[in-house]
CSV table of C-alpha atoms in Angstrom, one decimal:
chain,number,residue,atom,x,y,z
J,15,MET,CA,94.2,173.8,132.6
J,16,HIS,CA,96.1,170.5,132.7
J,17,LEU,CA,99.4,170.3,131.0
J,18,GLY,CA,101.1,167.6,128.9
J,19,MET,CA,104.5,166.0,129.3
J,20,PHE,CA,106.6,168.8,127.8
J,21,ASP,CA,104.3,171.7,128.1
J,22,ASP,CA,105.7,175.1,129.2
J,23,LEU,CA,103.9,176.4,132.3
J,24,TRP,CA,104.7,180.0,131.4
J,25,SER,CA,103.4,179.7,127.8
J,26,ALA,CA,100.2,178.0,129.0
J,27,ALA,CA,99.8,180.7,131.7
J,28,SER,CA,99.5,183.3,128.9
J,29,LEU,CA,96.0,181.9,128.4
J,30,VAL,CA,94.9,182.9,131.9
J,31,PRO,CA,94.2,186.6,131.3
J,32,SER,CA,91.8,185.8,128.5
J,33,ALA,CA,89.9,183.3,130.7
J,34,ARG,CA,89.8,185.8,133.6
J,35,GLU,CA,88.5,188.6,131.3
J,36,ASP,CA,85.6,186.2,130.6
J,37,GLY,CA,84.9,186.0,134.4
J,38,LEU,CA,86.4,182.5,134.9
J,39,ASP,CA,88.5,181.4,137.9
J,40,VAL,CA,91.6,179.6,136.5
J,41,PHE,CA,93.7,176.8,138.0
J,42,LEU,CA,96.9,175.9,136.1
J,43,ILE,CA,97.8,172.3,136.9
J,44,GLY,CA,101.1,170.5,136.2
J,45,ASN,CA,101.2,166.7,136.9
J,46,ARG,CA,104.1,165.0,138.7
J,47,ASN,CA,106.1,165.0,135.5
J,48,CYS,CA,106.3,168.8,135.6
J,49,PRO,CA,108.8,170.6,137.8
J,50,PRO,CA,109.0,171.6,140.6
J,51,PHE,CA,108.6,168.0,141.9
J,52,VAL,CA,106.6,167.9,145.1
J,53,ARG,CA,106.3,164.4,146.7
J,54,ASP,CA,103.5,163.5,149.1
J,55,PRO,CA,105.4,161.7,152.0
J,56,ASP,CA,102.3,159.7,152.8
J,57,ALA,CA,101.7,158.4,149.2
J,58,SER,CA,102.4,154.8,148.5
J,59,GLY,CA,104.6,153.6,145.6
J,60,GLU,CA,107.6,155.1,143.9
J,61,TYR,CA,107.2,158.7,142.8
J,62,PHE,CA,108.5,158.1,139.3
J,63,ASP,CA,106.8,154.7,138.8
J,64,TYR,CA,103.8,155.9,136.8
J,65,SER,CA,102.1,155.6,133.4
J,66,ILE,CA,99.4,157.8,131.9
J,67,ASP,CA,97.0,155.9,134.2
J,68,GLU,CA,98.5,157.3,137.3
J,69,LEU,CA,98.6,160.8,135.8
J,70,GLY,CA,94.8,160.6,135.5
J,71,LEU,CA,93.7,158.4,138.4
J,72,GLN,CA,96.0,159.9,141.0
J,73,ASP,CA,97.3,163.3,139.8
J,74,ILE,CA,94.2,164.7,138.2
J,75,ARG,CA,92.0,163.3,140.9
J,76,ALA,CA,94.3,164.9,143.5
J,77,ALA,CA,94.2,168.3,141.7
J,78,ASP,CA,90.4,168.2,141.5
J,79,ARG,CA,90.3,167.5,145.3
J,80,VAL,CA,92.4,170.6,145.9
J,81,ILE,CA,90.4,172.8,143.6
J,82,SER,CA,87.1,171.5,145.2
J,83,ASN,CA,88.4,172.4,148.6
J,84,VAL,CA,89.5,175.8,147.6
J,85,VAL,CA,86.3,176.7,145.8
J,86,CYS,CA,84.0,175.1,148.4
J,87,ASN,CA,85.8,177.0,151.1
J,88,GLU,CA,85.3,180.2,149.2
J,89,LEU,CA,81.6,179.4,148.8
J,90,ALA,CA,81.4,178.4,152.4
J,91,SER,CA,79.8,175.1,151.1
J,92,SER,CA,79.6,171.9,153.0
J,93,GLN,CA,79.3,169.8,149.9
J,94,ALA,CA,83.0,169.2,149.2
J,95,GLY,CA,83.9,165.6,149.0
J,96,ASN,CA,80.6,164.1,150.2
J,97,GLY,CA,80.1,162.0,147.0
J,98,SER,CA,76.9,163.8,146.0
J,99,LYS,CA,76.5,166.3,143.2
J,100,PRO,CA,79.4,168.7,143.4
J,101,ALA,CA,78.9,172.3,144.7
J,102,PHE,CA,80.3,173.6,141.4
J,103,GLU,CA,81.2,172.4,137.9
J,104,HIS,CA,84.3,173.3,135.9
J,105,ILE,CA,85.8,173.2,132.4
J,106,LYS,CA,89.0,171.2,131.8
J,107,LEU,CA,91.3,172.5,129.2
J,108,VAL,CA,93.8,169.7,128.5
J,109,HIS,CA,96.7,169.3,126.1
J,110,SER,CA,98.6,166.3,124.7
J,111,MET,CA,99.2,163.6,127.4
J,112,ALA,CA,96.9,165.4,129.9
J,113,GLY,CA,94.1,164.8,127.3
J,114,ALA,CA,94.6,161.1,127.5
J,115,ALA,CA,94.9,161.3,131.3
J,116,VAL,CA,91.6,163.2,131.8
J,117,PHE,CA,89.6,160.7,129.7
J,118,ILE,CA,91.1,157.9,131.8
J,119,TYR,CA,90.1,159.7,134.9
J,120,LEU,CA,86.6,160.7,133.7
J,121,THR,CA,85.7,157.2,132.5
J,122,ASP,CA,87.0,155.7,135.7
J,123,CYS,CA,84.7,158.1,137.7
J,124,LEU,CA,81.7,157.2,135.5
J,125,VAL,CA,82.3,153.5,135.8
J,126,ARG,CA,82.6,153.8,139.6
J,127,GLY,CA,79.6,156.2,139.9
J,128,GLU,CA,81.9,158.8,141.4
J,129,ALA,CA,81.0,162.5,141.1
J,130,HIS,CA,83.5,164.4,139.0
J,131,GLY,CA,82.2,168.0,138.7
J,132,ILE,CA,83.3,168.4,135.1
J,133,SER,CA,80.9,170.1,132.7
J,134,GLN,CA,83.1,170.4,129.6
J,135,ILE,CA,86.5,169.1,128.3
J,136,ILE,CA,88.4,171.2,125.7
J,137,ALA,CA,91.0,168.7,124.4
J,138,ALA,CA,93.8,170.3,122.4
J,139,GLY,CA,95.9,167.7,120.6
J,140,PRO,CA,94.9,164.9,123.0
J,141,ALA,CA,97.1,161.8,123.2
J,142,GLY,CA,95.7,158.3,123.2
J,143,PHE,CA,95.8,157.4,119.4
J,144,GLN,CA,99.2,159.0,118.6
J,145,ARG,CA,101.1,157.6,115.6
J,146,PRO,CA,104.5,159.4,115.4
J,147,LYS,CA,106.1,159.8,112.0
J,148,GLY,CA,109.5,160.3,110.6
J,149,LEU,CA,112.6,159.9,112.9
J,150,LEU,CA,110.3,160.1,115.9
J,151,GLY,CA,108.3,157.2,114.6
J,152,ALA,CA,111.4,155.2,113.7
J,153,GLY,CA,112.7,155.8,117.2
J,154,SER,CA,109.5,154.4,118.7
J,155,GLN,CA,109.8,151.3,116.6
J,156,ILE,CA,113.5,150.8,117.8
J,157,LEU,CA,112.4,151.2,121.4
J,158,ARG,CA,109.6,148.7,121.0
J,159,LEU,CA,112.2,146.1,119.8
J,160,LEU,CA,114.6,146.9,122.7
J,161,LEU,CA,111.8,146.4,125.2
J,162,ARG,CA,111.4,142.9,124.0
J,163,ILE,CA,114.9,142.0,125.1
J,164,PRO,CA,115.3,140.6,128.6
J,165,PRO,CA,115.2,141.7,131.3
J,166,HIS,CA,111.4,142.1,131.3
J,167,TRP,CA,110.0,145.6,131.3
J,168,GLN,CA,109.1,145.5,135.0
J,169,THR,CA,112.8,145.3,135.7
J,170,ILE,CA,113.7,148.0,133.2
J,171,THR,CA,111.1,150.4,134.5
J,172,ALA,CA,112.6,150.2,138.0
J,173,PHE,CA,115.4,152.5,136.7
J,174,PRO,CA,114.9,156.1,135.7
J,175,ILE,CA,115.2,156.8,132.0
J,176,GLY,CA,117.7,159.5,132.6
J,177,LEU,CA,115.4,162.5,132.2
J,178,THR,CA,114.5,162.9,135.9
J,179,GLU,CA,116.1,165.2,138.4
J,180,GLU,CA,117.4,162.1,140.2
J,181,THR,CA,119.9,161.3,137.5
J,182,LEU,CA,123.0,162.9,136.2
J,183,VAL,CA,122.1,162.3,132.5
J,184,SER,CA,119.5,165.0,132.0
J,185,GLU,CA,121.5,168.0,133.0
J,186,PRO,CA,124.3,167.6,130.4
J,187,ILE,CA,121.8,166.6,127.7
J,188,PHE,CA,119.6,169.7,128.2
J,189,LYS,CA,122.5,172.0,129.0
J,190,ALA,CA,123.9,171.1,125.5
J,191,LEU,CA,120.5,171.6,123.9
J,192,TYR,CA,120.2,175.0,125.6
J,193,ASP,CA,123.6,176.1,124.5
J,194,VAL,CA,123.2,174.9,120.9
J,195,THR,CA,119.8,176.6,120.5
J,196,SER,CA,121.2,179.8,122.1
J,197,LEU,CA,124.2,180.2,119.8
J,198,LYS,CA,123.3,182.5,116.8
J,199,PRO,CA,125.3,180.6,114.2
J,200,LEU,CA,123.7,177.3,115.3
J,201,ASP,CA,120.2,178.2,116.4
J,202,LYS,CA,118.6,177.9,113.0
J,203,VAL,CA,120.4,174.6,112.4
J,204,ALA,CA,119.2,173.3,115.8
J,205,ALA,CA,115.7,174.4,115.0
J,206,LEU,CA,115.8,172.6,111.7
J,207,ALA,CA,117.2,169.5,113.3
J,208,LEU,CA,114.5,169.4,115.9
J,209,ARG,CA,111.8,169.9,113.3
J,210,THR,CA,113.3,167.0,111.3
J,211,VAL,CA,113.3,164.7,114.3
J,212,LEU,CA,109.7,165.7,115.1
J,213,ALA,CA,108.6,164.9,111.5
J,214,GLY,CA,107.9,168.5,110.5
J,215,ASP,CA,106.1,169.8,113.5
J,216,THR,CA,106.1,173.6,113.2
J,217,SER,CA,106.1,174.5,116.9
J,218,LYS,CA,108.9,176.7,118.1
J,219,TRP,CA,110.7,173.9,120.0
J,220,ALA,CA,114.1,175.6,119.9
J,221,GLU,CA,112.6,178.7,121.6
J,222,ALA,CA,110.7,176.5,124.1
J,223,ILE,CA,114.0,174.8,125.2
J,224,ARG,CA,115.4,178.2,126.2
J,225,ARG,CA,112.4,179.0,128.4
J,226,GLU,CA,112.5,178.7,132.2
J,227,HIS,CA,110.4,175.5,132.2
J,228,TYR,CA,113.1,173.7,130.2
J,229,ASN,CA,116.1,174.5,132.4
J,230,PRO,CA,118.8,171.8,132.5
J,231,ALA,CA,118.4,171.1,136.2
J,232,GLY,CA,114.6,170.9,136.2
J,233,MET,CA,113.4,169.3,133.0
J,234,PRO,CA,110.0,167.6,132.8
J,235,VAL,CA,110.2,163.9,133.6
J,236,VAL,CA,110.0,161.0,131.2
J,237,THR,CA,109.8,157.5,132.7
J,238,TRP,CA,110.1,154.1,131.1
J,239,LYS,CA,106.6,153.3,132.1
J,240,ILE,CA,105.2,156.4,130.3
J,241,LEU,CA,107.1,155.5,127.2
J,242,LEU,CA,106.0,151.9,127.4
J,243,HIS,CA,102.3,152.9,127.8
J,244,LEU,CA,102.6,155.2,124.7
J,245,LEU,CA,104.3,152.3,122.8
J,246,GLN,CA,101.5,149.9,123.8
J,247,GLN,CA,98.9,152.4,122.4
J,248,ILE,CA,100.9,152.9,119.2
J,249,LYS,CA,101.3,149.1,118.7
J,250,SER,CA,97.6,148.2,119.4
J,251,GLY,CA,96.0,151.2,117.8
J,252,ARG,CA,93.8,151.4,120.9
J,253,PHE,CA,93.4,154.1,123.5
J,254,ALA,CA,93.7,151.6,126.4
J,255,ARG,CA,94.9,151.6,130.0
J,256,PHE,CA,98.3,150.2,130.9
J,257,ASP,CA,98.9,146.6,129.9
J,258,TYR,CA,100.7,144.7,132.7
J,259,GLY,CA,100.4,141.3,131.1
J,260,LYS,CA,97.5,138.8,131.3
J,261,GLU,CA,98.1,137.7,134.9
J,262,ARG,CA,98.4,141.1,136.5
J,263,ASN,CA,95.7,142.5,134.2
J,264,SER,CA,93.3,139.9,135.6
J,265,ALA,CA,94.2,141.0,139.1
J,266,ILE,CA,93.9,144.7,138.5
J,267,TYR,CA,91.2,145.0,135.8
J,268,LYS,CA,89.4,141.6,136.3
J,269,ASP,CA,90.2,140.9,132.6
J,270,GLU,CA,93.2,139.7,130.7
J,271,ASP,CA,93.2,142.8,128.5
J,272,PRO,CA,93.4,146.4,129.8
J,273,PRO,CA,90.2,148.5,129.5
J,274,ASP,CA,89.6,150.3,126.2
J,275,VAL,CA,89.1,153.9,127.3
J,276,ALA,CA,87.5,155.0,124.0
J,277,ALA,CA,85.0,152.1,124.2
J,278,LEU,CA,83.7,153.8,127.4
J,279,TYR,CA,82.9,157.1,125.7
J,280,ASP,CA,79.2,156.2,125.6
J,281,LEU,CA,79.3,156.9,129.3
J,282,LEU,CA,80.4,160.5,128.9
J,283,ASP,CA,78.1,163.1,130.4
J,284,VAL,CA,80.1,166.2,129.5
J,285,ARG,CA,80.5,168.4,126.4
J,286,VAL,CA,83.7,167.6,124.5
J,287,ASN,CA,85.5,170.0,122.1
J,288,PHE,CA,88.4,168.5,120.2
J,289,ILE,CA,91.1,170.8,118.7
J,290,ALA,CA,93.8,169.6,116.4
J,291,GLY,CA,96.8,171.4,115.0
J,292,GLY,CA,97.2,171.1,111.2
J,293,GLN,CA,101.0,171.2,111.5
J,294,ASP,CA,101.1,168.9,114.6
J,295,SER,CA,103.1,165.7,114.0
J,296,ILE,CA,103.1,164.6,117.6
J,297,VAL,CA,99.3,164.1,117.8
J,298,SER,CA,98.2,164.6,114.2
J,299,PRO,CA,94.7,165.6,113.1
J,300,LYS,CA,94.2,161.9,112.1
J,301,ALA,CA,95.0,160.9,115.7
J,302,VAL,CA,92.5,163.4,117.1
J,303,GLN,CA,89.9,162.2,114.5
J,304,LYS,CA,90.1,158.7,116.1
J,305,HIS,CA,88.7,160.3,119.3
J,306,VAL,CA,85.9,161.8,117.3
J,307,ASP,CA,85.2,158.4,115.6
J,308,ALA,CA,84.9,156.9,119.1
J,309,ILE,CA,82.4,159.6,120.1
J,310,LEU,CA,80.4,158.9,116.9
J,311,THR,CA,80.3,155.2,117.7
J,312,ALA,CA,79.3,156.0,121.3
J,313,ASN,CA,76.4,158.2,120.0
J,314,GLU,CA,75.2,155.3,117.8
J,315,ARG,CA,75.1,153.1,120.9
J,316,ARG,CA,73.4,155.8,122.9
J,317,ALA,CA,70.8,156.3,120.1
J,318,ALA,CA,70.0,152.5,120.2
J,319,ARG,CA,69.4,152.8,123.9
J,320,GLY,CA,67.2,155.9,123.5
J,321,ASP,CA,69.8,158.1,125.3
J,322,ALA,CA,70.6,161.7,124.3
J,323,PRO,CA,73.8,162.1,122.2
J,324,ILE,CA,77.1,163.4,123.5
J,325,ASP,CA,77.5,167.1,122.7
J,326,TRP,CA,80.8,167.4,120.8
J,327,THR,CA,82.7,169.5,118.3
J,328,SER,CA,85.9,169.1,116.4
J,329,GLU,CA,88.1,171.5,114.4
J,330,VAL,CA,91.5,171.8,113.0
J,331,LEU,CA,93.7,174.9,113.3
J,332,PRO,CA,95.6,174.6,110.0
J,333,ASN,CA,98.8,176.6,110.9
J,334,MET,CA,99.2,175.2,114.5
J,335,GLY,CA,101.9,172.8,115.7
J,336,HIS,CA,101.8,170.7,118.8
J,337,LEU,CA,102.9,173.4,121.3
J,338,ASP,CA,101.1,176.2,119.4
J,339,ILE,CA,97.6,175.1,120.2
J,340,ILE,CA,97.9,176.2,123.9
J,341,ASP,CA,99.9,179.4,123.1
J,342,GLY,CA,98.0,182.3,124.7
J,343,ASP,CA,100.0,184.8,122.6
J,344,ASN,CA,98.4,183.4,119.4
J,345,LYS,CA,95.2,185.2,118.6
J,346,GLU,CA,93.8,182.4,116.5
J,347,VAL,CA,94.3,179.9,119.4
J,348,VAL,CA,92.8,182.3,122.0
J,349,ALA,CA,89.7,183.0,119.8
J,350,CYS,CA,89.2,179.3,119.3
J,351,LEU,CA,89.4,178.5,123.0
J,352,ARG,CA,87.3,181.5,124.1
J,353,LYS,CA,84.5,180.4,121.7
J,354,HIS,CA,84.3,177.1,123.5
J,355,TRP,CA,84.4,178.1,127.1
J,356,GLN,CA,82.1,181.1,126.5
J,357,ARG,CA,79.5,178.8,125.1
J,358,GLU,CA,79.4,177.0,128.4
J,359,TYR,CA,79.3,179.8,130.8
J,360,LEU,CA,78.7,183.2,129.1
C-alpha cells in the first residue's frame, strides 16, 4: 500500500487485517513526505527538493527494492535485482498522489525495459488529472499567478513552504488546527469550515487532524515543487512529468515538453482497477474518468497493433470522500478492495 500526501498511516493500516485474512503479505509504504522522515546520507540532492516524479522514480523504486530483498530472502531466491523476471509479483494499492507516482514509476520502467514485478494496480482516487473546485480551486489559481512573479520558480522552490519539520511555521499552524477541532463548541464549526474549503468533500478531515499522523511537530510535508507540479497538471489538463522549462526539459527528457504519462498507458502490462469516491472533491470521479479515457485510447492503439487489451475496471463508491476510500473500518470500502485483490490471487 502506497500512501498519498496527507494520508493517515494508521487509518490505512486498518486495511491490513483484511488483506492478511486473504493470505496476502502486506507492506505499508509512506514516501518521503510522510513522517517519520528518514534521510539516506548517501543520496544526492536535497531531501525536500522533489516533485511527484521523485516520489515515483526514487521513493517507490526504493520501496520495491526493499520489498524484493525481504521477500527474496524469505524465499531463499537468488533472483533479486538481477534485471530478469522477478521472483514474485505483487499488487499495488495506491491512493491520491501515490496513484500518480506509481504510474510515473511503472511507465518509466516499461520505457526502459526494466522489470517491475507488479501484477495489478488498485488506484483509489489517483491524482494526475485533478481539477480542484471551490475555495481550493480558487487558491490554486491564486498560487499559479504568484508563481509567475519573479524570482523564478527554481529560486522559490529552494525554500521550504513552511509545512516541513525544518521550519517553525508548521507547528503553530497545526497546533491551532488541532486545538480548534478538539474544542467541543468549535469542532463542528471547524469541520464545516474544512468541508467548505475542500469544496464539499465529505471525508472526516477534522477527525483526521486529531490522529497521531497529523501531530503538530510531525505533519506530512508539502514542498513548492510538489505544488508546482500539481499546478502544471491543472493548467495543462495533462498527466505529465515535471516541466522544468524547454531548455532543461531538452536535457532531461530529450524533448522540449515533459513526457505525457497517460499517453504511455498503451505500454501497461498489468491489471488496473480504478476507484473513485462520489463525494471526493480533491480527485473527483471526473478526474478518475480521465485515467479511464486514457486506458480506452491505449486499448484502441493496442487493437490497431494486434495486441491484447489492458485488463481494467472502474467504479464509483457514491458515499465516499477522498480519505474514505482507503478507510479499512468502512465495510463498503473493504468489500470493494477485497473483490479486486481476490480476483488476482484467490
